[in-house]
CSV table of C-alpha atoms in Angstrom, one decimal:
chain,number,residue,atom,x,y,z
R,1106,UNK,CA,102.0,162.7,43.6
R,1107,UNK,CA,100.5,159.5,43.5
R,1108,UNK,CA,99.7,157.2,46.8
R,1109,UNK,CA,99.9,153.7,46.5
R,1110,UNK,CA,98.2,151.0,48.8
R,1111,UNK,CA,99.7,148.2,49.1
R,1112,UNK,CA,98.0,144.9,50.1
R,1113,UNK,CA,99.5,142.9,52.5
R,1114,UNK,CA,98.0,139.2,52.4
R,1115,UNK,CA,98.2,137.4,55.5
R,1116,UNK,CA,97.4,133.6,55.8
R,1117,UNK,CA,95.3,133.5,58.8
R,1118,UNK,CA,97.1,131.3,61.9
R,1119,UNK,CA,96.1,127.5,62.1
R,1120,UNK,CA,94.9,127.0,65.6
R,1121,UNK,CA,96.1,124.4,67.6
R,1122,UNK,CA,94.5,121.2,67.0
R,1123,UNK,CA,93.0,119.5,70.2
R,1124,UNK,CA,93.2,115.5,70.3
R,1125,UNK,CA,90.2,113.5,69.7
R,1126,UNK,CA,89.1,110.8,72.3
R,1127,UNK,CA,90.6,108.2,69.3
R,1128,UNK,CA,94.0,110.2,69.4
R,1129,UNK,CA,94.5,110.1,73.0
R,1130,UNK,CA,93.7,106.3,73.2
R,1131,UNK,CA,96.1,105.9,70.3
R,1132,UNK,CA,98.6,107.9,72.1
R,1133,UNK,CA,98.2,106.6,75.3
R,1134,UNK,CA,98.9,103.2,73.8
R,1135,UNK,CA,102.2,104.8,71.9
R,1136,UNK,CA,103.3,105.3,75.2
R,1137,UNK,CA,102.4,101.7,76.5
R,1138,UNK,CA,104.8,100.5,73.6
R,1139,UNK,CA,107.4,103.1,74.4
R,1140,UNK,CA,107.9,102.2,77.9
R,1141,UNK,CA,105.9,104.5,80.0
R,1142,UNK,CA,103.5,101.8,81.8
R,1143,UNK,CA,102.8,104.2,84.5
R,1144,UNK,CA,100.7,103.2,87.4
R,1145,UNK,CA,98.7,99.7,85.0
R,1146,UNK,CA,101.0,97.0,85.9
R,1147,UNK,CA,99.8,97.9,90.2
R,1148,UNK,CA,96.2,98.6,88.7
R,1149,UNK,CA,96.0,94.9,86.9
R,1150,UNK,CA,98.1,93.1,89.7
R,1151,UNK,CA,95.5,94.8,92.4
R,1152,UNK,CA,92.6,93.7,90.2
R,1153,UNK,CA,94.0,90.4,89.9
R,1154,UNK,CA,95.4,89.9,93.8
R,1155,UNK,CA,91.4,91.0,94.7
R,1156,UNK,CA,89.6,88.6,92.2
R,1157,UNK,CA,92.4,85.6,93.3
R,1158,UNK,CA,91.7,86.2,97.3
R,1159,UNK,CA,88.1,86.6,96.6
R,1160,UNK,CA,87.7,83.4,94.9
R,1161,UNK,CA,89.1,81.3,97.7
R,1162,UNK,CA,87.8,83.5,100.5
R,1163,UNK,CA,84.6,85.0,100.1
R,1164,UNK,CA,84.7,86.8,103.2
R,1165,UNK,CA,87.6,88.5,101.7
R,1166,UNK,CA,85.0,91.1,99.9
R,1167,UNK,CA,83.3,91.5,103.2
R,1168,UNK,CA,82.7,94.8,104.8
R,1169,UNK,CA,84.8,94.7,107.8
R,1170,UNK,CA,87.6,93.6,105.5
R,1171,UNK,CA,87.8,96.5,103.3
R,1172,UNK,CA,88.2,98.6,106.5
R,1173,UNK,CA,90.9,96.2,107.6
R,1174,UNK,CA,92.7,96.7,104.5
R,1175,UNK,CA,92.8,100.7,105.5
R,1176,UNK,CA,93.9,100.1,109.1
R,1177,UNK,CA,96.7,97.4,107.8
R,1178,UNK,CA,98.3,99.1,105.2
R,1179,UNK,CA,98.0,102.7,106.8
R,1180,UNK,CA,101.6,103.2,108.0
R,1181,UNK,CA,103.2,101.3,105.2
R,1182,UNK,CA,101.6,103.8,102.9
R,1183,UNK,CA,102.1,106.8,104.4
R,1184,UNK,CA,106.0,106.0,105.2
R,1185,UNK,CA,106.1,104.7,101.2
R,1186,UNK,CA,104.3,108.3,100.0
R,1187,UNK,CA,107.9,109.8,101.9
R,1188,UNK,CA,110.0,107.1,100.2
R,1189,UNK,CA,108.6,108.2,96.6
R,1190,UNK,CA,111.0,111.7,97.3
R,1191,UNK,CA,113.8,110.2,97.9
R,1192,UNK,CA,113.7,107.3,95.1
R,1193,UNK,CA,112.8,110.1,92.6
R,1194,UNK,CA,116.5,111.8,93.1
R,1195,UNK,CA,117.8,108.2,92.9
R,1196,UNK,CA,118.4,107.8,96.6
R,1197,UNK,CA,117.3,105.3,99.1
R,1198,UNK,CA,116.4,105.4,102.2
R,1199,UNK,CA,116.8,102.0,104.7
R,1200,UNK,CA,116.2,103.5,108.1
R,1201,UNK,CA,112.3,104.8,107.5
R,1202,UNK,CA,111.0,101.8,109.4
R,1203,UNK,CA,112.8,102.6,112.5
R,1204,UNK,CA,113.3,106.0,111.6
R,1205,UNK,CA,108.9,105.9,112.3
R,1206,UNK,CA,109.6,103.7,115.3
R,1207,UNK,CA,112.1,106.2,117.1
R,1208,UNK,CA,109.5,109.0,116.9
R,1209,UNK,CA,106.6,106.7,117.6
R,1210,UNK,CA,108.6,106.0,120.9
R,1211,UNK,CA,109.7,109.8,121.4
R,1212,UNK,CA,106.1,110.0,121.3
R,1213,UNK,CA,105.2,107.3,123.9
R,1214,UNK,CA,107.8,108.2,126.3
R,1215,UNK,CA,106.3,112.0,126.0
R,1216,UNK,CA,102.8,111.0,126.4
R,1217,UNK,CA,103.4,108.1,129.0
R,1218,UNK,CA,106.4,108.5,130.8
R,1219,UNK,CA,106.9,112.4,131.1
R,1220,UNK,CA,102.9,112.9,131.2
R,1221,UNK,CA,103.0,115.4,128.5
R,1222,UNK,CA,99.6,116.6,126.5
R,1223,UNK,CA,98.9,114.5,123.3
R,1224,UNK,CA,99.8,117.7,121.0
R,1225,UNK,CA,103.0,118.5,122.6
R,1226,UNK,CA,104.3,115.0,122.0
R,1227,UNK,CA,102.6,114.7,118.4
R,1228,UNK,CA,104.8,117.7,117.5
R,1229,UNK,CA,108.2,116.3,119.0
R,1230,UNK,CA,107.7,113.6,117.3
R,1231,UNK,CA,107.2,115.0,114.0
R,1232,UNK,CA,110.4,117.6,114.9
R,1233,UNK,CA,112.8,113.9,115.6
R,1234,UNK,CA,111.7,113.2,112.0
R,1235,UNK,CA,112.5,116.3,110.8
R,1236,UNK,CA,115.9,115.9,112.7
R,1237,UNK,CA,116.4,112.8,111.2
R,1238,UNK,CA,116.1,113.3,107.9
R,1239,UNK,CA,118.4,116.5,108.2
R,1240,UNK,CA,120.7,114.4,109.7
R,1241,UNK,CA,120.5,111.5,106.8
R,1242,UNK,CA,120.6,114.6,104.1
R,1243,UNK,CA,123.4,116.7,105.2
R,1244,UNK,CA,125.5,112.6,105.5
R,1245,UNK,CA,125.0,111.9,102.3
R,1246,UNK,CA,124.8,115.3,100.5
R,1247,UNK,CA,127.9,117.0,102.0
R,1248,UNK,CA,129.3,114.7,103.3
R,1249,UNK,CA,129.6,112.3,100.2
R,1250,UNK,CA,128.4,109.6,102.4
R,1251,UNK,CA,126.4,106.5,99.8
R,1252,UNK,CA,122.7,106.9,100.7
R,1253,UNK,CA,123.1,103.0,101.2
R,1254,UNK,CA,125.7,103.2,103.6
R,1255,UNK,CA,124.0,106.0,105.8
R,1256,UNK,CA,120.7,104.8,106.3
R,1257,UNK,CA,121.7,101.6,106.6
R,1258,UNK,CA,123.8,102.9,109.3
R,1259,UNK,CA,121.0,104.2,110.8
R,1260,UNK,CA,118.9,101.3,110.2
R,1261,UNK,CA,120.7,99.7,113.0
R,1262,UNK,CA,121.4,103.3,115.0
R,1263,UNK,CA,117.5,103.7,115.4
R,1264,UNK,CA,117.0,100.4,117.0
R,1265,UNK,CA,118.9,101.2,119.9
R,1266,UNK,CA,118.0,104.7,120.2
R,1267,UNK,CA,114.5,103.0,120.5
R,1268,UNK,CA,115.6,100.4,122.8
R,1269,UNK,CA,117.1,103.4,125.1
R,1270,UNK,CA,113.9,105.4,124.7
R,1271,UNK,CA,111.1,102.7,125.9
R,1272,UNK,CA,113.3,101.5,128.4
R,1273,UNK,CA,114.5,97.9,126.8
R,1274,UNK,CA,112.3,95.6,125.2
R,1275,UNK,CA,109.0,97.1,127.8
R,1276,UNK,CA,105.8,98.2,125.8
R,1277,UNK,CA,104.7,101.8,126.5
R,1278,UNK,CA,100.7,101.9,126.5
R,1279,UNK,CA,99.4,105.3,124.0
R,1280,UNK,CA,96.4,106.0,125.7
R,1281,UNK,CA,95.6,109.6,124.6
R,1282,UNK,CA,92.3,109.7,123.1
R,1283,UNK,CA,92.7,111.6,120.0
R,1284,UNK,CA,96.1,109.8,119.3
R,1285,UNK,CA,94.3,106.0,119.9
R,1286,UNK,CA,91.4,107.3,117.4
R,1287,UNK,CA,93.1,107.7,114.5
R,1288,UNK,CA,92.9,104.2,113.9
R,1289,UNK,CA,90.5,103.2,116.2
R,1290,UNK,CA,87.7,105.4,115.8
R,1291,UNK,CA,85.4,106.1,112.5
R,1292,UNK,CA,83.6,109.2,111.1
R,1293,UNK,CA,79.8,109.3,111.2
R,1294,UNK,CA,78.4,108.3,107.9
R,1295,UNK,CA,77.5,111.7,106.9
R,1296,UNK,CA,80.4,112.7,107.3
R,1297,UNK,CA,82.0,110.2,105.2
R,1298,UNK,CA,79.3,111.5,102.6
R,1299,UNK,CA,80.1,114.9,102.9
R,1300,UNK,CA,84.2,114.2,102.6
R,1301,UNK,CA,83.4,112.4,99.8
R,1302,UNK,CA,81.7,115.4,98.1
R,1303,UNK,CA,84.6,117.9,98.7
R,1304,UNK,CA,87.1,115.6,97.2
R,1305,UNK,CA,84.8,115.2,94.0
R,1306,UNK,CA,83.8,118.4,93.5
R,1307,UNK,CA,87.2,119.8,94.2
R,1308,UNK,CA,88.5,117.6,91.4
R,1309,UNK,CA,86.1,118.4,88.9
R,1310,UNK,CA,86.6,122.0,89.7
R,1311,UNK,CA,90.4,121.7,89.3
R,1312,UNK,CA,90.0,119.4,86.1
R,1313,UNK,CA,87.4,121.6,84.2
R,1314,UNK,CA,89.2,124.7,85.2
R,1315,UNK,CA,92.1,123.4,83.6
R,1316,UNK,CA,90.8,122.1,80.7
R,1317,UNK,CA,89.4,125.9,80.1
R,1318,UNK,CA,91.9,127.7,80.7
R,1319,UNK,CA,94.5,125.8,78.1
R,1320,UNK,CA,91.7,125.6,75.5
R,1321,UNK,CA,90.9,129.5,76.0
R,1322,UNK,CA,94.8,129.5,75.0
R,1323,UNK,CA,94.9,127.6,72.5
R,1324,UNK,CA,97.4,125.2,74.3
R,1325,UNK,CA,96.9,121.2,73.5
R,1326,UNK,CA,94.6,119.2,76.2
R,1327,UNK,CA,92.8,116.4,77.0
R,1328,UNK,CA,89.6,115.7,75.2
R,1329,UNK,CA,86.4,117.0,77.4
R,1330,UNK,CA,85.3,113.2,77.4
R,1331,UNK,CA,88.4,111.7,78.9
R,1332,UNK,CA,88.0,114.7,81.7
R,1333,UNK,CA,84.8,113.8,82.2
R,1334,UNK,CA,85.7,110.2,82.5
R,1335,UNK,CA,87.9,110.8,84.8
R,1336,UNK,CA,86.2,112.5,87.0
R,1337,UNK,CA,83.2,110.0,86.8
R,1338,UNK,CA,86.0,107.4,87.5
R,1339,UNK,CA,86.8,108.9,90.8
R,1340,UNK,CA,83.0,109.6,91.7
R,1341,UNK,CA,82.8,106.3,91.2
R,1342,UNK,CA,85.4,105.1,93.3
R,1343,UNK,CA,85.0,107.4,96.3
R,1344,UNK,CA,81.3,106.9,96.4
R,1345,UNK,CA,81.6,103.2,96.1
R,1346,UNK,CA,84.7,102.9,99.1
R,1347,UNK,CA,82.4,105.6,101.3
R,1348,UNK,CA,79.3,103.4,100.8
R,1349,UNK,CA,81.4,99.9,101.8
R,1350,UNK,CA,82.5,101.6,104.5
R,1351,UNK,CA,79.6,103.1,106.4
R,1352,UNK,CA,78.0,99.7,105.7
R,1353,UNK,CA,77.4,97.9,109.6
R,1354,UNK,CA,81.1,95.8,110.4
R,1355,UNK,CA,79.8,95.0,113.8
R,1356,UNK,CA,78.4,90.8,114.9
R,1357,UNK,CA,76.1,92.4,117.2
R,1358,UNK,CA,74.8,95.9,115.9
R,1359,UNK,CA,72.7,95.9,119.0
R,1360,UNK,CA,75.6,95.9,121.5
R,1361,UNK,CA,77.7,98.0,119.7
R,1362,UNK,CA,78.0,99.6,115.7
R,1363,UNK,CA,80.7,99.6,113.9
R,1364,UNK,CA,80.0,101.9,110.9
R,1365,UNK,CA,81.6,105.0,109.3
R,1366,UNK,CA,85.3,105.7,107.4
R,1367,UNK,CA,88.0,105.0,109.7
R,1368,UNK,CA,89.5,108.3,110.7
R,1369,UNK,CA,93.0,107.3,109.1
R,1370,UNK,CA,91.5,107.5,105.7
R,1371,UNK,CA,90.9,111.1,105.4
R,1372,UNK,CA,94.2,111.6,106.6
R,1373,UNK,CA,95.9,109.6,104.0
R,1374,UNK,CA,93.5,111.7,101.4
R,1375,UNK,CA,95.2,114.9,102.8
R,1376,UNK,CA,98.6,114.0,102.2
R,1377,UNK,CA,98.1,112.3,99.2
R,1378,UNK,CA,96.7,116.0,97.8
R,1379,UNK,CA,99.0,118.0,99.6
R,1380,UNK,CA,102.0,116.3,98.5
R,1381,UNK,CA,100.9,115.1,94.8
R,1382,UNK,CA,100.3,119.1,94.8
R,1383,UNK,CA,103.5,119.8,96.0
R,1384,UNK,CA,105.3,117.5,92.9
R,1385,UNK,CA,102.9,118.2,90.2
R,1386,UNK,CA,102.4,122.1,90.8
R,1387,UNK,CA,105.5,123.9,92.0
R,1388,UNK,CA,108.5,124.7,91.3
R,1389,UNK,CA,110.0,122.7,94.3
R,1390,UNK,CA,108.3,119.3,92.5
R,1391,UNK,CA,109.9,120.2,89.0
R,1392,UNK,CA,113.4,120.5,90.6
R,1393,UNK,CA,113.0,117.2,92.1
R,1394,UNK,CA,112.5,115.4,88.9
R,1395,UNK,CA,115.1,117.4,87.6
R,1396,UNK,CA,117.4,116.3,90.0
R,1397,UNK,CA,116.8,112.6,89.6
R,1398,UNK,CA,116.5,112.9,85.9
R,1399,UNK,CA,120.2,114.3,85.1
R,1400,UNK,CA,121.7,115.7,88.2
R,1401,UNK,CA,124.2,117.6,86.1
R,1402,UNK,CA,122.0,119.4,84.0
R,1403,UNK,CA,120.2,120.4,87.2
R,1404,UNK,CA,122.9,122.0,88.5
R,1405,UNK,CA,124.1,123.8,85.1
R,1406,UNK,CA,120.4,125.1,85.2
R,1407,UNK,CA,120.9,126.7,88.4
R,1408,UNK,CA,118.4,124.3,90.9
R,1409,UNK,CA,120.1,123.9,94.4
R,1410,UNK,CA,120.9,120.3,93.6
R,1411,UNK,CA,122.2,119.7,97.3
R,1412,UNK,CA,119.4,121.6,99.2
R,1413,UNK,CA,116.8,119.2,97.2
R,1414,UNK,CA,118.9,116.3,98.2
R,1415,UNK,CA,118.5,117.2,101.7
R,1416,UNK,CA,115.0,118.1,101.6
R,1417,UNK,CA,114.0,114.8,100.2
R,1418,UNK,CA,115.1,113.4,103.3
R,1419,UNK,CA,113.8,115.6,105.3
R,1420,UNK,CA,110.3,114.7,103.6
R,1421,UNK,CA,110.8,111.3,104.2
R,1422,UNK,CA,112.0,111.0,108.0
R,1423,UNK,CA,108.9,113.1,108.5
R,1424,UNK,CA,106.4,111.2,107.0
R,1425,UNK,CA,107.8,108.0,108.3
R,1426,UNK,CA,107.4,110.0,111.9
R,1427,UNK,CA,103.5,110.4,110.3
R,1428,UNK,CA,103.7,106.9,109.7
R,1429,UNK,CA,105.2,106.0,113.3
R,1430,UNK,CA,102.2,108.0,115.0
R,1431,UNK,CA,99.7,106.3,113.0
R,1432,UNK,CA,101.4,102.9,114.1
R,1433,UNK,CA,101.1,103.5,117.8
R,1434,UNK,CA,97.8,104.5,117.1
R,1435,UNK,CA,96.7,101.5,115.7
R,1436,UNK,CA,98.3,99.3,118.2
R,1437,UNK,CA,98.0,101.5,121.0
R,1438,UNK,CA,101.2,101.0,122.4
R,1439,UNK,CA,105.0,101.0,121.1
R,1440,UNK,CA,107.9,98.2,121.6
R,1441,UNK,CA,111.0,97.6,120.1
R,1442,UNK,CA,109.2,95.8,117.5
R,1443,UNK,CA,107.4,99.8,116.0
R,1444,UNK,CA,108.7,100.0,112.8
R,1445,UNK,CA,110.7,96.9,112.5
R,1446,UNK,CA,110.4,93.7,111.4
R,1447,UNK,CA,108.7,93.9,107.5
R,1448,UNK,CA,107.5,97.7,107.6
R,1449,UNK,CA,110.3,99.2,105.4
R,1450,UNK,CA,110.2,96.3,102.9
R,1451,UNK,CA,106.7,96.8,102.5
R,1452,UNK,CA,107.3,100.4,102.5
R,1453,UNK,CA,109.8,100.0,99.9
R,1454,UNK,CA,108.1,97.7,98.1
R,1455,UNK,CA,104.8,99.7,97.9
R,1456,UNK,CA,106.6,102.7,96.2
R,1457,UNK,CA,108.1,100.2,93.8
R,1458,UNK,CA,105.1,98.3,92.6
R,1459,UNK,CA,103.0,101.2,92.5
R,1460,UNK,CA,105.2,102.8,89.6
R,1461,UNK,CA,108.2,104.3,91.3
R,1462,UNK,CA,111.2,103.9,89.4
R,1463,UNK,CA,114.6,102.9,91.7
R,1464,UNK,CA,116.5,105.0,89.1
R,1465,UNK,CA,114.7,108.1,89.9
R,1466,UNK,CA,113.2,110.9,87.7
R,1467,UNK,CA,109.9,108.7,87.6
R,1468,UNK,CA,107.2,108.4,90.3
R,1469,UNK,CA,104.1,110.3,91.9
R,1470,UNK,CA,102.5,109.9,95.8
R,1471,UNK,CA,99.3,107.8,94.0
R,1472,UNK,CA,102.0,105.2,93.5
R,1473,UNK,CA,102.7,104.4,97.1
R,1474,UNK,CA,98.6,104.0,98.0
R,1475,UNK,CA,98.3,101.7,94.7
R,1476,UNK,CA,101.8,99.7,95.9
R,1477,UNK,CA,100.6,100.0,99.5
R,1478,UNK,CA,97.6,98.7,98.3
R,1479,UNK,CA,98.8,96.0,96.3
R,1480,UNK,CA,100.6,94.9,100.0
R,1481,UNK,CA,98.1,95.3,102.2
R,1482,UNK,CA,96.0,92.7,99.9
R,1483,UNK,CA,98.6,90.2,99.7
R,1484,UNK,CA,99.3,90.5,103.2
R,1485,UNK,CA,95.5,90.5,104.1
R,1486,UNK,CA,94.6,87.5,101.9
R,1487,UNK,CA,97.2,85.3,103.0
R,1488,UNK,CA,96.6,86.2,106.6
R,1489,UNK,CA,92.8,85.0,105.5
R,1490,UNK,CA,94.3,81.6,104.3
R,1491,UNK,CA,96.3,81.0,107.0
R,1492,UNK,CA,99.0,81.1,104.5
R,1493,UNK,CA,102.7,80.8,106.9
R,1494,UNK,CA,104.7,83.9,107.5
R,1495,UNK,CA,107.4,82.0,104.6
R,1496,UNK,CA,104.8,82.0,102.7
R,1497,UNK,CA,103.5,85.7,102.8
R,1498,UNK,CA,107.4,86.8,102.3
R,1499,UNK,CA,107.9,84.5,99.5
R,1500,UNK,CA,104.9,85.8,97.5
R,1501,UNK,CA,105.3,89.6,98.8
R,1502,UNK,CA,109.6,89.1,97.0
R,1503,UNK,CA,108.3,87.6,93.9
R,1504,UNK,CA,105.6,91.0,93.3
R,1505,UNK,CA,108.4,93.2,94.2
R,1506,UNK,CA,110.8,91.5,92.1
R,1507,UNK,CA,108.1,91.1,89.1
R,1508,UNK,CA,107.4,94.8,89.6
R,1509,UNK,CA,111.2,96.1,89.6
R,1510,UNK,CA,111.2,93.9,86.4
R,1511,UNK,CA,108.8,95.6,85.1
R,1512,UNK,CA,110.3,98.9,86.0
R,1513,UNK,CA,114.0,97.9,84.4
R,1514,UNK,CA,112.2,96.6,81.2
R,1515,UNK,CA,110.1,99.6,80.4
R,1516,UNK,CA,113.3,102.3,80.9
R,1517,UNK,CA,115.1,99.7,78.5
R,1518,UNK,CA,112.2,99.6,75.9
R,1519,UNK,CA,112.2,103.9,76.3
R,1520,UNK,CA,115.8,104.4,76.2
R,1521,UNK,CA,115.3,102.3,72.6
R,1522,UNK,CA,112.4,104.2,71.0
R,1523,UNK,CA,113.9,107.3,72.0
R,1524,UNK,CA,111.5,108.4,74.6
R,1525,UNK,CA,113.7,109.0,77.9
């Protein structure tokens, strides 16, 4: 009996090719074609706005300015970060300006009236947001109420509610110390340093780890060089904004200094991770773009289309009660005024010309800090011109207009080439 071998030839398996640094410039500018502009239309118009203000106000680029910029634009960023859930399921949400200002007054009337302890009144407030946005969710998720409709509803509701809780049109001083320093109060230098550190090295960890573990896979990545560019970028950029800001602000350093990263800023840094973290890395994020990419399709894939409707909400009314803390902080009292006036079209507005489409399915947190950016330098640089309040509005529309422009214009040019 004879045994035959038989040879089995096997072509051995092509790995997975890895873009070169040439290949993901020319497909990064593929997608610049296609529609997907991302966050560069709020990156140019914030290099622009800065170069424009600087011109015709030196002391634009000064020191103390660059923290005013933080302090200014602090609420309106943090209530816009909430916004980007809601405008990513292709909601809206009117009421977060007052919806900040009812808990910044549940908070005042805690703290002030009924003489409760800082913490206790911190965490009611943050509970009426929660409330609220349960409230605005369930409205317009079972109850088939237009998102429009409701929070514009409440828009008006919240103004009263105010009204009732401060006692008329009175001003109810904040005077709890580690409420007041939020905005008031800055971090020692080396602190500032040290902050600055973590959120580096945390980055590069994150990014490098990454990197590894999909080329250990064989899975396509980023070329090492743009990693490392981008983490050079944001050395860069945090080293730069920690030495600015732990530069002497103070006329008189003898009397009194004024140095140091004002305490808001870490906090902003905080959310901005946590919830960035929260839509890039779990599950919960990827059913929120699901949602407010095809709503049906969601459901047919088994997401909980109606509890992410409510929970977006939910995330909004609470960080607009973030951002109504952070308001009586910086002012150290609340009126009727809290939350009113321009906050939720600069909230609004922020989300929008950072990158956050009004169509939803599209947006990420780091949109609302580059929009709320964008606002807080328009609104500081005509404050520095002595520019009217007409004129601040007017210029403030035109961005938000040129920016939704931009937003409608790149989904037309994707739906075209195919890519959406």
């Amino acid at each position: 009996m004879t045994t035959r071998t038989r040879t089995v030839h096997t072509e051995p398996v092509a790995a997975v090719g890895q873009p070169t640094l040439s290949g993901h410039v020319q497909g990064y500018l593929a997608r610049l074609r296609g529609g997907d502009m991302g966050a560069l239309p709020a990156i140019l118009g914030l290099v622009v706005l800065c170069v424009f203000f600087s011109v015709l106000r030196p002391n634009f680029l000064t020191a103390g300015n660059f923290a005013n910029l933080f302090t200014q634009g602090a609420a309106v960023v943090l209530i816009a970060m909430g916004l980007v859930f809601v405008l990513l399921v292709g909601e809206i949400d009117l009421s977060a300006g007052f919806a900040s200002g009812v808990c910044a007054a549940v908070l005042a009337n805690l703290l002030t009236i009924q003489g409760y302890p800082w913490y206790v009144a911190t965490l009611a407030a943050l509970g009426t947001g929660v409330l609220i946005g349960l409230a605005l969710g369930f409205l317009v998720t079972k109850v088939g109420i237009p998102s429009f409709v409701v929070t514009l509803a409440g828009f008006l509701a919240f103004q009263g509610v105010m009204l009732m809780l401060i006692k008329g049109g009175t001003s109810v001083p904040v005077q709890a110390e580690p409420i007041v320093a939020i905005e008031n109060n800055n971090l020692p230098p080396l602190v500032g340093w040290l902050l600055a550190a973590v959120v580096v090295t945390g980055y590069a960890a994150s990014q490098l780890l990454r990197y590894r573990n999909r080329s250990v896979r064989g899975l396509v990545t980023d070329p090492l060089s743009v990693v490392l560019v981008r983490i050079g970028t944001l050395a860069v950029g945090v080293g730069g904004t920690v030495h600015v800001l732990n530069l002497e602000r103070s006329l008189n350093s003898l009397i009194s200094s004024n140095r140091g990263m004002p305490v808001v800023v870490p906090l902003i840094a905080l959310l901005l991770v946590a919830l960035t973290f929260v839509l890039s890395r779990t599950a919960y994020g990827r059913h929120v773009y699901a949602v407010g990419g095809n709503r049906e399709a969601a459901r047919r894939a088994g997401i909980s289309v109606d509890r992410i409707r409510i929970s977006v909400f939910v995330v909004c009314s609470s960080m607009a009660a973030v951002g109504g803390v952070v308001a009586a902080s910086r002012f150290s009292s609340v009126d009727a005024n809290t939350g009113g006036s321009d906050v939720l079209l600069y909230a609004v507005g922020a989300a929008v010309i950072g990158g956050t489409s009004l169509f939803g399915g599209k947006g990420r947190v780091v949109d609302a800090v580059l929009g709320g950016a964008v606002v807080a330098v328009i609104d500081n640089g005509m404050g520095l011109m002595n520019a009217s309040s007409g004129v601040k509005y007017l210029f403030t529309g035109l961005v938000l207009l040129l920016a939704a422009g931009v937003d409608a214009l790149s989904r037309r040019r994707a739906v075209a080439t195919g890519n959406r």
